Amino acid sequence: MAGKRHGKRHGKRHEDRHEEQRRAKHGPKAGPGNAGAGNAGPGNAGAGSAGGSLRDLLRVPAGKRPGLHRLDTASTPAAPAGKAAGRAATARMAPELASLQERLYAASTAGDRRRLLLVLQGMDTSGKGGTVKHVTGLFNPSGCRIKAFKAPTPEEHNHHYLWRVMNALPQPGEIGIFDRSHYEDVLVTRVHELVPRAVLDHRYEEINRFEQSLADAGVTVVKVFLHLGYEEQRERLLARLDNPDKHWKFTSGDIEERGLWDAYQEAYEVALERCSGEAAPWFVVPADRKWYRNWAVSTLLREHLEEIGPRYPEGHFDVGECRTLLLGT
């Protein structure tokens, strides 16, 4: 993440250089105000279409390979006009999101089993941790269940790979947030060839069945791939090296994993293609611009919570009688 010495110095110059490098490697990309709106996002919906939802625009169609190299990681599909406007729009969403969360939790006290699970995946430095911090700032933390998945512990290795995920699921009325998830077992394992390809093929179907079971149990699963650019990752890793306060976030292994960039992009494409069903679709959020990332994830959460439509439960008591009794105390 950019430290102070990288912030002002890079600015517009960095964005211009990023664009030149991207064009040299992949050629022009479609995006709002640049080319056909149909290519603005993986969902092939127009970024400026009236009344369209962001989730329709960013959703990965079932069974379709998204072609990540063709998606502009610095684009801002359907966003407010500029960074300041985007931040302001995100801030305006906070009261509405807090109200939706409170209603979701209140409904659970009356037996409503519904809940929401946000799954965040992305390359190193794509902003998973930053997104978690942002999201929890919009909600009441006591109603959130947050889990960051690291390399499996010895105990976790002794169980099925979904075991640790099942133990971290949100309870009714809660909002769960996963920083990485069960998808590590079809990403890292594929790139590093830790299991046979036949095992991987089985896991995709197993994950689909697992997520369908979550949906059947009242869990709305919102899976977000934070799509970071290759050059942007280099800048963020360099910023960590340049700032001693960020050295705890860096290891030499980050460079080794970066060397496997193309393999990881392919692994993500396969996962997004094979596990973006009706029960739990994937959404690709361009992540080079942090303000857009936060706005987009907040908007996706709002749209899904609005679809859940939680309501405050009715009280099973006589309001007038209770008022009279209370006034007499």
mmCIF file of C-alpha atoms in Angstrom:
data_model
loop_
_atom_site.group_PDB
_atom_site.id
_atom_site.type_symbol
_atom_site.label_atom_id
_atom_site.label_comp_id
_atom_site.label_asym_id
_atom_site.label_seq_id
_atom_site.Cartn_x
_atom_site.Cartn_y
_atom_site.Cartn_z
ATOM 1 C CA MET A 1 0.000 0.000 0.000
ATOM 2 C CA ALA A 2 1.384 3.361 -0.962
ATOM 3 C CA GLY A 3 3.279 5.134 1.798
ATOM 4 C CA LYS A 4 3.640 8.896 2.085
ATOM 5 C CA ARG A 5 6.734 9.140 -0.106
ATOM 6 C CA HIS A 6 4.906 7.306 -2.916
ATOM 7 C CA GLY A 7 1.567 9.102 -2.589
ATOM 8 C CA LYS A 8 2.019 12.642 -3.942
ATOM 9 C CA ARG A 9 5.112 11.819 -5.977
ATOM 10 C CA HIS A 10 3.370 9.288 -8.175
ATOM 11 C CA GLY A 11 -0.224 10.512 -8.568
ATOM 12 C CA LYS A 12 -1.132 11.248 -12.154
ATOM 13 C CA ARG A 13 2.353 10.332 -13.429
ATOM 14 C CA HIS A 14 1.943 6.784 -12.102
ATOM 15 C CA GLU A 15 -1.502 6.399 -13.659
ATOM 16 C CA ASP A 16 -0.181 7.554 -17.063
ATOM 17 C CA ARG A 17 2.772 5.167 -16.869
ATOM 18 C CA HIS A 18 0.457 2.333 -15.788
ATOM 19 C CA GLU A 19 -1.753 2.981 -18.807
ATOM 20 C CA GLU A 20 1.196 3.023 -21.222
ATOM 21 C CA GLN A 21 2.568 -0.246 -19.828
ATOM 22 C CA ARG A 22 -0.848 -1.858 -19.928
ATOM 23 C CA ARG A 23 -1.446 -0.847 -23.544
ATOM 24 C CA ALA A 24 2.001 -2.067 -24.549
ATOM 25 C CA LYS A 25 1.309 -5.483 -23.029
ATOM 26 C CA HIS A 26 -2.359 -6.043 -23.859
ATOM 27 C CA GLY A 27 -3.502 -3.304 -26.234
ATOM 28 C CA PRO A 28 -6.463 -0.935 -25.727
ATOM 29 C CA LYS A 29 -9.162 -1.948 -23.295
ATOM 30 C CA ALA A 30 -12.817 -1.201 -23.299
ATOM 31 C CA GLY A 31 -14.251 0.826 -20.480
ATOM 32 C CA PRO A 32 -16.639 3.668 -19.676
ATOM 33 C CA GLY A 33 -15.959 6.579 -21.994
ATOM 34 C CA ASN A 34 -13.326 4.546 -23.840
ATOM 35 C CA ALA A 35 -15.081 1.906 -25.916
ATOM 36 C CA GLY A 36 -18.254 -0.097 -26.084
ATOM 37 C CA ALA A 37 -20.017 -0.226 -22.745
ATOM 38 C CA GLY A 38 -20.686 -3.896 -23.338
ATOM 39 C CA ASN A 39 -17.058 -4.632 -22.409
ATOM 40 C CA ALA A 40 -17.030 -2.455 -19.304
ATOM 41 C CA GLY A 41 -17.346 -5.424 -16.957
ATOM 42 C CA PRO A 42 -17.473 -9.218 -16.955
ATOM 43 C CA GLY A 43 -21.262 -9.128 -16.977
ATOM 44 C CA ASN A 44 -21.244 -7.334 -20.342
ATOM 45 C CA ALA A 45 -23.824 -4.834 -19.144
ATOM 46 C CA GLY A 46 -23.668 -1.160 -20.015
ATOM 47 C CA ALA A 47 -21.914 0.835 -17.313
ATOM 48 C CA GLY A 48 -24.209 3.769 -17.837
ATOM 49 C CA SER A 49 -27.465 1.899 -18.365
ATOM 50 C CA ALA A 50 -30.305 3.515 -16.492
ATOM 51 C CA GLY A 51 -31.690 1.487 -13.658
ATOM 52 C CA GLY A 52 -29.055 -1.253 -13.980
ATOM 53 C CA SER A 53 -27.497 -2.710 -10.847
ATOM 54 C CA LEU A 54 -23.779 -2.886 -10.223
ATOM 55 C CA ARG A 55 -24.002 -6.599 -9.577
ATOM 56 C CA ASP A 56 -25.422 -7.140 -13.074
ATOM 57 C CA LEU A 57 -22.502 -5.184 -14.491
ATOM 58 C CA LEU A 58 -19.726 -6.890 -12.522
ATOM 59 C CA ARG A 59 -21.154 -10.402 -12.346
ATOM 60 C CA VAL A 60 -19.302 -13.250 -14.049
ATOM 61 C CA PRO A 61 -21.832 -15.151 -16.219
ATOM 62 C CA ALA A 62 -22.159 -18.820 -15.328
ATOM 63 C CA GLY A 63 -19.817 -21.057 -17.284
ATOM 64 C CA LYS A 64 -18.039 -18.165 -19.027
ATOM 65 C CA ARG A 65 -14.277 -17.565 -18.799
ATOM 66 C CA PRO A 66 -13.914 -13.887 -17.828
ATOM 67 C CA GLY A 67 -10.670 -13.147 -19.695
ATOM 68 C CA LEU A 68 -9.067 -11.170 -16.874
ATOM 69 C CA HIS A 69 -6.278 -9.722 -19.047
ATOM 70 C CA ARG A 70 -8.929 -7.893 -21.077
ATOM 71 C CA LEU A 71 -10.502 -6.191 -18.047
ATOM 72 C CA ASP A 72 -9.022 -2.833 -17.113
ATOM 73 C CA THR A 73 -7.976 -2.982 -13.458
ATOM 74 C CA ALA A 74 -7.896 0.825 -13.261
ATOM 75 C CA SER A 75 -11.417 1.270 -14.650
ATOM 76 C CA THR A 76 -14.354 2.483 -12.559
ATOM 77 C CA PRO A 77 -17.517 0.927 -14.043
ATOM 78 C CA ALA A 78 -20.723 2.796 -13.128
ATOM 79 C CA ALA A 79 -18.903 4.834 -10.466
ATOM 80 C CA PRO A 80 -19.584 8.430 -9.421
ATOM 81 C CA ALA A 81 -17.553 11.011 -11.329
ATOM 82 C CA GLY A 82 -14.153 10.925 -9.674
ATOM 83 C CA LYS A 83 -12.423 10.031 -6.447
ATOM 84 C CA ALA A 84 -13.984 12.731 -4.262
ATOM 85 C CA ALA A 85 -17.488 11.951 -5.497
ATOM 86 C CA GLY A 86 -16.884 8.234 -5.019
ATOM 87 C CA ARG A 87 -15.746 8.664 -1.445
ATOM 88 C CA ALA A 88 -18.721 10.905 -0.693
ATOM 89 C CA ALA A 89 -21.123 8.386 -2.218
ATOM 90 C CA THR A 90 -19.605 5.607 -0.107
ATOM 91 C CA ALA A 91 -19.979 7.678 3.046
ATOM 92 C CA ARG A 92 -23.640 8.361 2.222
ATOM 93 C CA MET A 93 -24.278 4.620 2.078
ATOM 94 C CA ALA A 94 -23.159 4.073 5.670
ATOM 95 C CA PRO A 95 -26.472 4.891 7.437
ATOM 96 C CA GLU A 96 -28.453 2.725 5.017
ATOM 97 C CA LEU A 97 -26.081 -0.221 5.381
ATOM 98 C CA ALA A 98 -26.156 0.103 9.171
ATOM 99 C CA SER A 99 -29.955 0.084 9.114
ATOM 100 C CA LEU A 100 -30.055 -2.985 6.867
ATOM 101 C CA GLN A 101 -27.633 -4.786 9.167
ATOM 102 C CA GLU A 102 -29.662 -3.948 12.255
ATOM 103 C CA ARG A 103 -32.861 -5.211 10.610
ATOM 104 C CA LEU A 104 -31.103 -8.404 9.535
ATOM 105 C CA TYR A 105 -29.969 -9.061 13.090
ATOM 106 C CA ALA A 106 -33.334 -8.067 14.591
ATOM 107 C CA ALA A 107 -35.130 -10.474 12.259
ATOM 108 C CA SER A 108 -32.915 -13.308 13.477
ATOM 109 C CA THR A 109 -34.215 -12.848 17.046
ATOM 110 C CA ALA A 110 -37.611 -13.931 15.711
ATOM 111 C CA GLY A 111 -36.274 -17.020 13.972
ATOM 112 C CA ASP A 112 -35.225 -15.619 10.587
ATOM 113 C CA ARG A 113 -32.287 -17.770 9.424
ATOM 114 C CA ARG A 114 -30.985 -15.396 6.759
ATOM 115 C CA ARG A 115 -27.488 -13.960 6.817
ATOM 116 C CA LEU A 116 -24.833 -12.668 4.393
ATOM 117 C CA LEU A 117 -21.308 -13.852 3.638
ATOM 118 C CA LEU A 118 -18.823 -11.629 1.793
ATOM 119 C CA VAL A 119 -15.947 -13.623 0.270
ATOM 120 C CA LEU A 120 -12.889 -11.622 -0.790
ATOM 121 C CA GLN A 121 -10.226 -13.075 -3.060
ATOM 122 C CA GLY A 122 -7.399 -11.446 -4.970
ATOM 123 C CA MET A 123 -3.688 -11.340 -5.594
ATOM 124 C CA ASP A 124 -1.311 -10.100 -2.875
ATOM 125 C CA THR A 125 -1.796 -6.343 -2.200
ATOM 126 C CA SER A 126 -5.165 -6.323 -4.001
ATOM 127 C CA GLY A 127 -6.744 -4.812 -0.895
ATOM 128 C CA LYS A 128 -8.519 -7.660 0.841
ATOM 129 C CA GLY A 129 -7.484 -6.442 4.294
ATOM 130 C CA GLY A 130 -8.249 -2.839 3.396
ATOM 131 C CA THR A 131 -11.688 -3.831 2.186
ATOM 132 C CA VAL A 132 -12.369 -5.719 5.421
ATOM 133 C CA LYS A 133 -11.370 -2.621 7.397
ATOM 134 C CA HIS A 134 -13.610 -0.444 5.262
ATOM 135 C CA VAL A 135 -16.615 -2.770 5.446
ATOM 136 C CA THR A 136 -16.441 -3.202 9.214
ATOM 137 C CA GLY A 137 -16.388 0.577 9.485
ATOM 138 C CA LEU A 138 -19.821 0.692 7.869
ATOM 139 C CA PHE A 139 -21.396 -1.913 10.143
ATOM 140 C CA ASN A 140 -21.763 -2.621 13.841
ATOM 141 C CA PRO A 141 -18.736 -4.876 14.477
ATOM 142 C CA SER A 142 -20.688 -6.948 17.008
ATOM 143 C CA GLY A 143 -22.884 -8.172 14.158
ATOM 144 C CA CYS A 144 -19.951 -9.164 11.942
ATOM 145 C CA ARG A 145 -17.982 -12.406 11.911
ATOM 146 C CA ILE A 146 -14.580 -11.900 10.279
ATOM 147 C CA LYS A 147 -12.127 -14.609 9.319
ATOM 148 C CA ALA A 148 -8.771 -14.284 7.545
ATOM 149 C CA PHE A 149 -7.668 -17.641 6.163
ATOM 150 C CA LYS A 150 -3.932 -18.304 6.206
ATOM 151 C CA ALA A 151 -1.993 -21.431 5.327
ATOM 152 C CA PRO A 152 -3.755 -24.425 6.939
ATOM 153 C CA THR A 153 -2.674 -25.304 10.462
ATOM 154 C CA PRO A 154 -1.710 -28.892 11.342
ATOM 155 C CA GLU A 155 -5.178 -29.390 12.828
ATOM 156 C CA GLU A 156 -6.852 -28.048 9.701
ATOM 157 C CA HIS A 157 -4.704 -30.338 7.552
ATOM 158 C CA ASN A 158 -6.213 -33.278 9.415
ATOM 159 C CA HIS A 159 -9.695 -32.334 8.214
ATOM 160 C CA HIS A 160 -11.456 -31.855 4.894
ATOM 161 C CA TYR A 161 -10.491 -28.512 3.346
ATOM 162 C CA LEU A 162 -14.019 -27.169 3.865
ATOM 163 C CA TRP A 163 -13.965 -27.947 7.596
ATOM 164 C CA ARG A 164 -12.329 -24.692 8.648
ATOM 165 C CA VAL A 165 -14.676 -22.731 6.414
ATOM 166 C CA MET A 166 -17.764 -24.331 7.924
ATOM 167 C CA ASN A 167 -16.527 -23.406 11.399
ATOM 168 C CA ALA A 168 -16.264 -19.732 10.410
ATOM 169 C CA LEU A 169 -19.661 -19.245 8.775
ATOM 170 C CA PRO A 170 -21.876 -16.391 10.008
ATOM 171 C CA GLN A 171 -24.768 -17.208 12.288
ATOM 172 C CA PRO A 172 -28.343 -16.132 11.432
ATOM 173 C CA GLY A 173 -28.563 -12.341 11.392
ATOM 174 C CA GLU A 174 -24.814 -11.869 11.044
ATOM 175 C CA ILE A 175 -22.643 -10.542 8.229
ATOM 176 C CA GLY A 176 -19.628 -12.752 7.640
ATOM 177 C CA ILE A 177 -16.467 -11.548 5.903
ATOM 178 C CA PHE A 178 -13.819 -13.917 4.571
ATOM 179 C CA ASP A 179 -10.341 -12.596 3.735
ATOM 180 C CA ARG A 180 -9.427 -15.475 1.396
ATOM 181 C CA SER A 181 -11.530 -18.601 1.592
ATOM 182 C CA HIS A 182 -12.063 -22.177 0.442
ATOM 183 C CA TYR A 183 -10.996 -21.010 -3.023
ATOM 184 C CA GLU A 184 -7.377 -21.136 -1.893
ATOM 185 C CA ASP A 185 -7.767 -24.891 -2.287
ATOM 186 C CA VAL A 186 -8.306 -24.537 -6.039
ATOM 187 C CA LEU A 187 -5.912 -21.609 -6.521
ATOM 188 C CA VAL A 188 -2.677 -22.224 -4.593
ATOM 189 C CA THR A 189 -3.058 -25.963 -5.021
ATOM 190 C CA ARG A 190 -3.456 -25.561 -8.790
ATOM 191 C CA VAL A 191 -0.577 -23.115 -9.275
ATOM 192 C CA HIS A 192 1.841 -25.122 -7.129
ATOM 193 C CA GLU A 193 0.476 -28.486 -8.319
ATOM 194 C CA LEU A 194 -0.124 -29.705 -4.772
ATOM 195 C CA VAL A 195 -2.895 -32.119 -5.743
ATOM 196 C CA PRO A 196 -3.671 -34.101 -8.910
ATOM 197 C CA ARG A 197 -5.750 -32.337 -11.559
ATOM 198 C CA ALA A 198 -8.544 -34.883 -11.088
ATOM 199 C CA VAL A 199 -8.802 -33.834 -7.428
ATOM 200 C CA LEU A 200 -9.027 -30.185 -8.479
ATOM 201 C CA ASP A 201 -11.780 -30.950 -10.978
ATOM 202 C CA HIS A 202 -13.758 -32.630 -8.215
ATOM 203 C CA ARG A 203 -13.254 -29.679 -5.879
ATOM 204 C CA TYR A 204 -14.939 -27.203 -8.222
ATOM 205 C CA GLU A 205 -18.086 -29.289 -8.196
ATOM 206 C CA GLU A 206 -17.770 -29.837 -4.449
ATOM 207 C CA ILE A 207 -17.548 -26.081 -3.880
ATOM 208 C CA ASN A 208 -20.634 -25.522 -6.028
ATOM 209 C CA ARG A 209 -22.595 -28.019 -3.970
ATOM 210 C CA PHE A 210 -21.320 -26.479 -0.740
ATOM 211 C CA GLU A 211 -22.346 -22.974 -1.786
ATOM 212 C CA GLN A 212 -25.732 -24.226 -2.934
ATOM 213 C CA SER A 213 -26.232 -25.730 0.512
ATOM 214 C CA LEU A 214 -25.391 -22.347 2.043
ATOM 215 C CA ALA A 215 -27.960 -20.640 -0.143
ATOM 216 C CA ASP A 216 -30.546 -23.265 0.808
ATOM 217 C CA ALA A 217 -29.812 -22.522 4.479
ATOM 218 C CA GLY A 218 -30.452 -18.788 4.043
ATOM 219 C CA VAL A 219 -26.908 -17.569 3.402
ATOM 220 C CA THR A 220 -26.529 -14.916 0.706
ATOM 221 C CA VAL A 221 -23.000 -15.436 -0.616
ATOM 222 C CA VAL A 222 -21.329 -12.401 -2.225
ATOM 223 C CA LYS A 223 -18.035 -13.455 -3.821
ATOM 224 C CA VAL A 224 -15.748 -10.623 -4.913
ATOM 225 C CA PHE A 225 -12.532 -10.976 -6.881
ATOM 226 C CA LEU A 226 -10.438 -7.834 -6.365
ATOM 227 C CA HIS A 227 -8.779 -7.546 -9.763
ATOM 228 C CA LEU A 228 -5.397 -5.851 -9.388
ATOM 229 C CA GLY A 229 -3.053 -4.909 -12.222
ATOM 230 C CA TYR A 230 0.446 -6.368 -12.579
ATOM 231 C CA GLU A 231 2.190 -2.992 -12.512
ATOM 232 C CA GLU A 232 0.037 -1.748 -9.658
ATOM 233 C CA GLN A 233 1.069 -4.725 -7.550
ATOM 234 C CA ARG A 234 4.734 -3.849 -8.119
ATOM 235 C CA GLU A 235 4.090 -0.290 -6.921
ATOM 236 C CA ARG A 236 2.341 -1.494 -3.784
ATOM 237 C CA LEU A 237 5.046 -4.010 -2.959
ATOM 238 C CA LEU A 238 7.724 -1.347 -3.475
ATOM 239 C CA ALA A 239 5.799 0.977 -1.187
ATOM 240 C CA ARG A 240 5.899 -1.664 1.526
ATOM 241 C CA LEU A 241 9.652 -2.000 1.101
ATOM 242 C CA ASP A 242 10.098 1.769 1.273
ATOM 243 C CA ASN A 243 8.125 2.096 4.502
ATOM 244 C CA PRO A 244 9.632 0.333 7.560
ATOM 245 C CA ASP A 245 6.223 0.430 9.229
ATOM 246 C CA LYS A 246 4.933 -1.866 6.465
ATOM 247 C CA HIS A 247 7.759 -4.398 6.494
ATOM 248 C CA TRP A 248 5.646 -6.758 8.583
ATOM 249 C CA LYS A 249 3.384 -7.094 5.546
ATOM 250 C CA PHE A 250 6.209 -8.150 3.238
ATOM 251 C CA THR A 251 8.104 -11.407 2.749
ATOM 252 C CA SER A 252 10.498 -12.561 0.048
ATOM 253 C CA GLY A 253 7.830 -15.102 -0.803
ATOM 254 C CA ASP A 254 5.730 -12.250 -2.189
ATOM 255 C CA ILE A 255 8.262 -11.867 -5.010
ATOM 256 C CA GLU A 256 8.247 -15.599 -5.703
ATOM 257 C CA GLU A 257 4.449 -15.637 -5.890
ATOM 258 C CA ARG A 258 4.511 -12.596 -8.176
ATOM 259 C CA GLY A 259 6.660 -14.614 -10.553
ATOM 260 C CA LEU A 260 3.699 -16.968 -10.927
ATOM 261 C CA TRP A 261 1.333 -14.154 -11.952
ATOM 262 C CA ASP A 262 0.146 -15.718 -15.222
ATOM 263 C CA ALA A 263 -0.468 -19.070 -13.544
ATOM 264 C CA TYR A 264 -2.555 -17.389 -10.840
ATOM 265 C CA GLN A 265 -4.549 -15.417 -13.407
ATOM 266 C CA GLU A 266 -5.376 -18.664 -15.190
ATOM 267 C CA ALA A 267 -6.298 -20.343 -11.892
ATOM 268 C CA TYR A 268 -8.659 -17.486 -11.049
ATOM 269 C CA GLU A 269 -10.213 -17.580 -14.499
ATOM 270 C CA VAL A 270 -10.951 -21.295 -14.152
ATOM 271 C CA ALA A 271 -12.419 -20.827 -10.662
ATOM 272 C CA LEU A 272 -14.569 -17.907 -11.798
ATOM 273 C CA GLU A 273 -15.747 -19.845 -14.825
ATOM 274 C CA ARG A 274 -16.606 -23.043 -12.997
ATOM 275 C CA CYS A 275 -17.966 -21.611 -9.726
ATOM 276 C CA SER A 276 -20.161 -18.664 -10.681
ATOM 277 C CA GLY A 277 -23.572 -20.269 -10.471
ATOM 278 C CA GLU A 278 -26.960 -18.816 -9.620
ATOM 279 C CA ALA A 279 -26.600 -19.635 -5.920
ATOM 280 C CA ALA A 280 -23.271 -17.829 -5.497
ATOM 281 C CA PRO A 281 -22.014 -15.837 -8.491
ATOM 282 C CA TRP A 282 -18.657 -14.093 -8.693
ATOM 283 C CA PHE A 283 -18.210 -10.342 -9.099
ATOM 284 C CA VAL A 284 -15.004 -8.868 -10.545
ATOM 285 C CA VAL A 285 -14.143 -5.485 -8.984
ATOM 286 C CA PRO A 286 -11.293 -3.485 -10.574
ATOM 287 C CA ALA A 287 -8.990 -2.827 -7.624
ATOM 288 C CA ASP A 288 -6.241 -0.439 -8.755
ATOM 289 C CA ARG A 289 -8.207 2.513 -7.382
ATOM 290 C CA LYS A 290 -8.921 1.979 -3.706
ATOM 291 C CA TRP A 291 -11.779 4.483 -3.568
ATOM 292 C CA TYR A 292 -13.554 2.608 -6.364
ATOM 293 C CA ARG A 293 -12.925 -0.744 -4.711
ATOM 294 C CA ASN A 294 -14.558 0.491 -1.492
ATOM 295 C CA TRP A 295 -17.488 2.075 -3.309
ATOM 296 C CA ALA A 296 -18.103 -1.015 -5.440
ATOM 297 C CA VAL A 297 -17.984 -3.508 -2.564
ATOM 298 C CA SER A 298 -20.243 -1.262 -0.462
ATOM 299 C CA THR A 299 -22.691 -1.001 -3.342
ATOM 300 C CA LEU A 300 -22.717 -4.766 -3.887
ATOM 301 C CA LEU A 301 -23.433 -5.298 -0.192
ATOM 302 C CA ARG A 302 -26.241 -2.742 -0.240
ATOM 303 C CA GLU A 303 -27.847 -4.309 -3.308
ATOM 304 C CA HIS A 304 -27.775 -7.800 -1.809
ATOM 305 C CA LEU A 305 -29.043 -6.679 1.600
ATOM 306 C CA GLU A 306 -31.865 -4.772 -0.082
ATOM 307 C CA GLU A 307 -32.809 -7.941 -1.942
ATOM 308 C CA ILE A 308 -32.872 -9.865 1.338
ATOM 309 C CA GLY A 309 -35.222 -7.145 2.597
ATOM 310 C CA PRO A 310 -34.943 -7.776 6.353
ATOM 311 C CA ARG A 311 -37.683 -6.333 8.559
ATOM 312 C CA TYR A 312 -37.976 -5.602 12.230
ATOM 313 C CA PRO A 313 -40.073 -8.342 13.901
ATOM 314 C CA GLU A 314 -43.334 -7.489 15.562
ATOM 315 C CA GLY A 315 -43.488 -7.445 19.339
ATOM 316 C CA HIS A 316 -45.668 -10.121 20.950
ATOM 317 C CA PHE A 317 -47.019 -8.001 23.784
ATOM 318 C CA ASP A 318 -49.649 -5.360 24.453
ATOM 319 C CA VAL A 319 -47.924 -2.008 24.001
ATOM 320 C CA GLY A 320 -50.600 -0.027 25.865
ATOM 321 C CA GLU A 321 -50.653 -2.375 28.834
ATOM 322 C CA CYS A 322 -46.848 -2.376 29.086
ATOM 323 C CA ARG A 323 -46.786 1.409 28.905
ATOM 324 C CA THR A 324 -49.275 1.677 31.733
ATOM 325 C CA LEU A 325 -47.313 -0.773 33.862
ATOM 326 C CA LEU A 326 -44.058 1.048 33.158
ATOM 327 C CA LEU A 327 -45.490 4.454 34.035
ATOM 328 C CA GLY A 328 -46.652 3.030 37.341
ATOM 329 C CA THR A 329 -43.147 2.046 38.418
#
